[in-house]
mmCIF file of C-alpha atoms in Angstrom:
data_model
loop_
_atom_site.group_PDB
_atom_site.id
_atom_site.type_symbol
_atom_site.label_atom_id
_atom_site.label_comp_id
_atom_site.label_asym_id
_atom_site.label_seq_id
_atom_site.Cartn_x
_atom_site.Cartn_y
_atom_site.Cartn_z
ATOM 1 C CA MET A 526 10.977 -51.108 10.400
ATOM 2 C CA LEU A 527 14.485 -51.927 11.715
ATOM 3 C CA PRO A 528 17.287 -48.540 11.147
ATOM 4 C CA HIS A 529 20.097 -49.798 8.298
ATOM 5 C CA ARG A 530 23.815 -49.562 9.658
ATOM 6 C CA GLY A 531 25.313 -46.380 10.405
ATOM 7 C CA SER A 532 21.744 -45.082 11.807
ATOM 8 C CA SER A 533 22.074 -42.715 14.804
ATOM 9 C CA TRP A 534 19.153 -44.320 16.376
ATOM 10 C CA PRO A 535 20.732 -46.516 18.894
ATOM 11 C CA PHE A 536 22.054 -43.493 20.243
ATOM 12 C CA ALA A 537 18.909 -41.236 20.096
ATOM 13 C CA MET A 538 17.351 -44.287 21.845
ATOM 14 C CA LYS A 539 20.293 -44.014 24.772
ATOM 15 C CA ARG A 540 19.186 -40.284 25.381
ATOM 16 C CA ILE A 541 15.834 -40.724 25.221
ATOM 17 C CA LEU A 542 15.347 -43.829 27.189
ATOM 18 C CA PRO A 543 16.520 -42.471 31.001
ATOM 19 C CA ILE A 544 14.157 -38.991 30.180
ATOM 20 C CA CYS A 545 10.766 -41.567 29.449
ATOM 21 C CA ARG A 546 12.225 -43.527 32.510
ATOM 22 C CA SER A 547 12.400 -40.999 35.447
ATOM 23 C CA LEU A 548 9.306 -38.880 33.044
ATOM 24 C CA PHE A 549 7.311 -42.293 34.166
ATOM 25 C CA ASP A 550 8.690 -42.974 37.559
ATOM 26 C CA ARG A 551 7.737 -39.245 38.798
ATOM 27 C CA VAL A 552 4.183 -39.514 37.644
ATOM 28 C CA ALA A 553 3.405 -43.407 38.483
ATOM 29 C CA ALA A 554 4.503 -41.715 42.118
ATOM 30 C CA LEU A 555 2.414 -38.822 41.648
ATOM 31 C CA LEU A 556 -0.761 -41.037 41.243
ATOM 32 C CA LEU A 557 0.337 -43.985 43.786
ATOM 33 C CA LEU A 558 0.419 -40.048 46.498
ATOM 34 C CA ILE A 559 -2.894 -39.124 45.188
ATOM 35 C CA MET A 560 -5.169 -42.028 45.225
ATOM 36 C CA LEU A 561 -3.310 -42.936 48.687
ATOM 37 C CA ALA A 562 -3.632 -39.908 50.329
ATOM 38 C CA PRO A 563 -6.916 -40.798 51.905
ATOM 39 C CA SER A 564 -5.507 -43.874 53.768
ATOM 40 C CA LEU A 565 -2.148 -41.460 54.516
ATOM 41 C CA ALA A 566 -4.309 -39.250 55.878
ATOM 42 C CA LEU A 567 -5.822 -41.742 58.788
ATOM 43 C CA VAL A 568 -2.455 -43.153 59.092
ATOM 44 C CA ALA A 569 -1.327 -39.512 60.005
ATOM 45 C CA PHE A 570 -5.027 -39.047 62.191
ATOM 46 C CA LEU A 571 -4.599 -42.283 64.118
ATOM 47 C CA LEU A 572 -0.203 -41.270 64.902
ATOM 48 C CA ARG A 573 -1.113 -37.669 66.088
ATOM 49 C CA THR A 574 -4.184 -38.894 68.053
ATOM 50 C CA ASN A 575 -2.124 -41.619 69.697
ATOM 51 C CA THR A 576 1.261 -39.800 70.799
ATOM 52 C CA ASP A 577 2.120 -35.510 70.918
ATOM 53 C CA GLU A 578 5.468 -37.001 68.959
ATOM 54 C CA PRO A 579 6.178 -35.745 65.137
ATOM 55 C CA ILE A 580 4.211 -37.867 62.899
ATOM 56 C CA LEU A 581 6.983 -38.210 59.883
ATOM 57 C CA VAL A 582 10.725 -38.802 60.507
ATOM 58 C CA THR A 583 13.615 -38.340 58.300
ATOM 59 C CA ASP A 584 16.242 -40.909 57.183
ATOM 60 C CA ASP A 585 19.551 -40.008 55.854
ATOM 61 C CA LEU A 586 20.020 -42.441 53.308
ATOM 62 C CA VAL A 587 23.092 -42.905 50.888
ATOM 63 C CA ALA A 588 21.636 -43.870 47.056
ATOM 64 C CA ASP A 589 24.079 -44.516 44.514
ATOM 65 C CA GLY A 590 26.811 -43.001 46.326
ATOM 66 C CA THR A 591 24.346 -39.718 46.924
ATOM 67 C CA PRO A 592 23.285 -39.037 50.416
ATOM 68 C CA LEU A 593 19.266 -38.965 50.135
ATOM 69 C CA ARG A 594 17.263 -37.690 53.017
ATOM 70 C CA THR A 595 13.561 -39.526 53.032
ATOM 71 C CA TYR A 596 10.607 -39.442 54.966
ATOM 72 C CA ARG A 597 8.621 -42.406 57.079
ATOM 73 C CA PHE A 598 5.601 -42.259 59.715
ATOM 74 C CA ARG A 599 6.974 -42.866 63.214
ATOM 75 C CA THR A 600 6.053 -46.253 63.781
ATOM 76 C CA THR A 601 7.964 -45.707 67.531
ATOM 77 C CA GLY A 602 6.865 -44.587 70.583
ATOM 78 C CA ARG A 603 7.198 -44.027 74.616
ATOM 79 C CA GLY A 604 4.959 -46.159 75.968
ATOM 80 C CA ILE A 605 1.604 -46.067 74.541
ATOM 81 C CA SER A 606 0.407 -49.575 73.581
ATOM 82 C CA ALA A 607 -2.104 -48.178 70.959
ATOM 83 C CA PHE A 608 0.637 -46.524 69.351
ATOM 84 C CA ARG A 609 3.222 -49.707 69.474
ATOM 85 C CA SER A 610 0.050 -51.712 67.714
ATOM 86 C CA ILE A 611 -0.594 -49.294 64.820
ATOM 87 C CA GLY A 612 3.352 -49.247 64.553
ATOM 88 C CA TYR A 613 3.375 -52.839 64.239
ATOM 89 C CA PHE A 614 0.720 -52.681 61.814
ATOM 90 C CA LEU A 615 2.398 -49.916 59.633
ATOM 91 C CA ARG A 616 6.325 -51.636 59.527
ATOM 92 C CA LEU A 617 4.053 -55.182 58.662
ATOM 93 C CA TYR A 618 2.813 -53.854 55.219
ATOM 94 C CA SER A 619 5.107 -51.392 54.990
ATOM 95 C CA VAL A 620 2.809 -48.606 54.987
ATOM 96 C CA ASP A 621 5.287 -46.480 56.871
ATOM 97 C CA GLU A 622 7.634 -46.370 54.097
ATOM 98 C CA LEU A 623 4.293 -44.685 51.825
ATOM 99 C CA PRO A 624 5.833 -40.865 51.913
ATOM 100 C CA GLY A 625 9.375 -41.660 50.912
ATOM 101 C CA LEU A 626 7.201 -41.501 47.386
ATOM 102 C CA TRP A 627 7.589 -38.063 47.806
ATOM 103 C CA ALA A 628 12.000 -38.505 46.640
ATOM 104 C CA VAL A 629 10.664 -40.267 43.456
ATOM 105 C CA VAL A 630 8.377 -37.378 42.437
ATOM 106 C CA ARG A 631 11.594 -35.103 43.483
ATOM 107 C CA GLY A 632 13.264 -37.294 40.979
ATOM 108 C CA TRP A 633 15.757 -37.936 43.945
ATOM 109 C CA ILE A 634 15.788 -41.881 43.660
ATOM 110 C CA SER A 635 13.518 -43.847 40.706
ATOM 111 C CA LEU A 636 10.582 -46.369 41.409
ATOM 112 C CA THR A 637 13.114 -49.393 42.062
ATOM 113 C CA GLN A 638 15.135 -47.533 44.526
ATOM 114 C CA PHE A 639 12.129 -46.917 46.481
ATOM 115 C CA PHE A 640 11.158 -50.234 46.681
ATOM 116 C CA ARG A 641 14.315 -51.515 47.296
ATOM 117 C CA LEU A 642 15.439 -49.144 50.145
ATOM 118 C CA ALA A 643 12.006 -49.762 51.577
ATOM 119 C CA ARG A 644 12.742 -54.080 51.782
ATOM 120 C CA VAL A 645 16.626 -53.308 53.132
ATOM 121 C CA ARG A 646 15.074 -51.717 56.367
#
């Protein structure tokens, strides 16, 4: 049934939809992180065994005019060919961007912004 003229239905929906969208983004990102946890642990193990450098690096980006810190797997290293081949695979399939889902869980960005940031790099 459609609301009649003068109803506050559109106003209420304008307030509820952003909350629902944010909740969906956070829950979806958290579920993705949980499902991908074994794969992320394997990638972290492979990176740790091939280098002594930190596994994660931070990127300071600007999303919608606000500064944002995201995390990625380190995909560049010094001299080790195995590390370079792992880094190439991670960059090719954008696996290095998956730790950035944490920014979505925290509510700093939405899922659409996350995928847009991952493609721009």
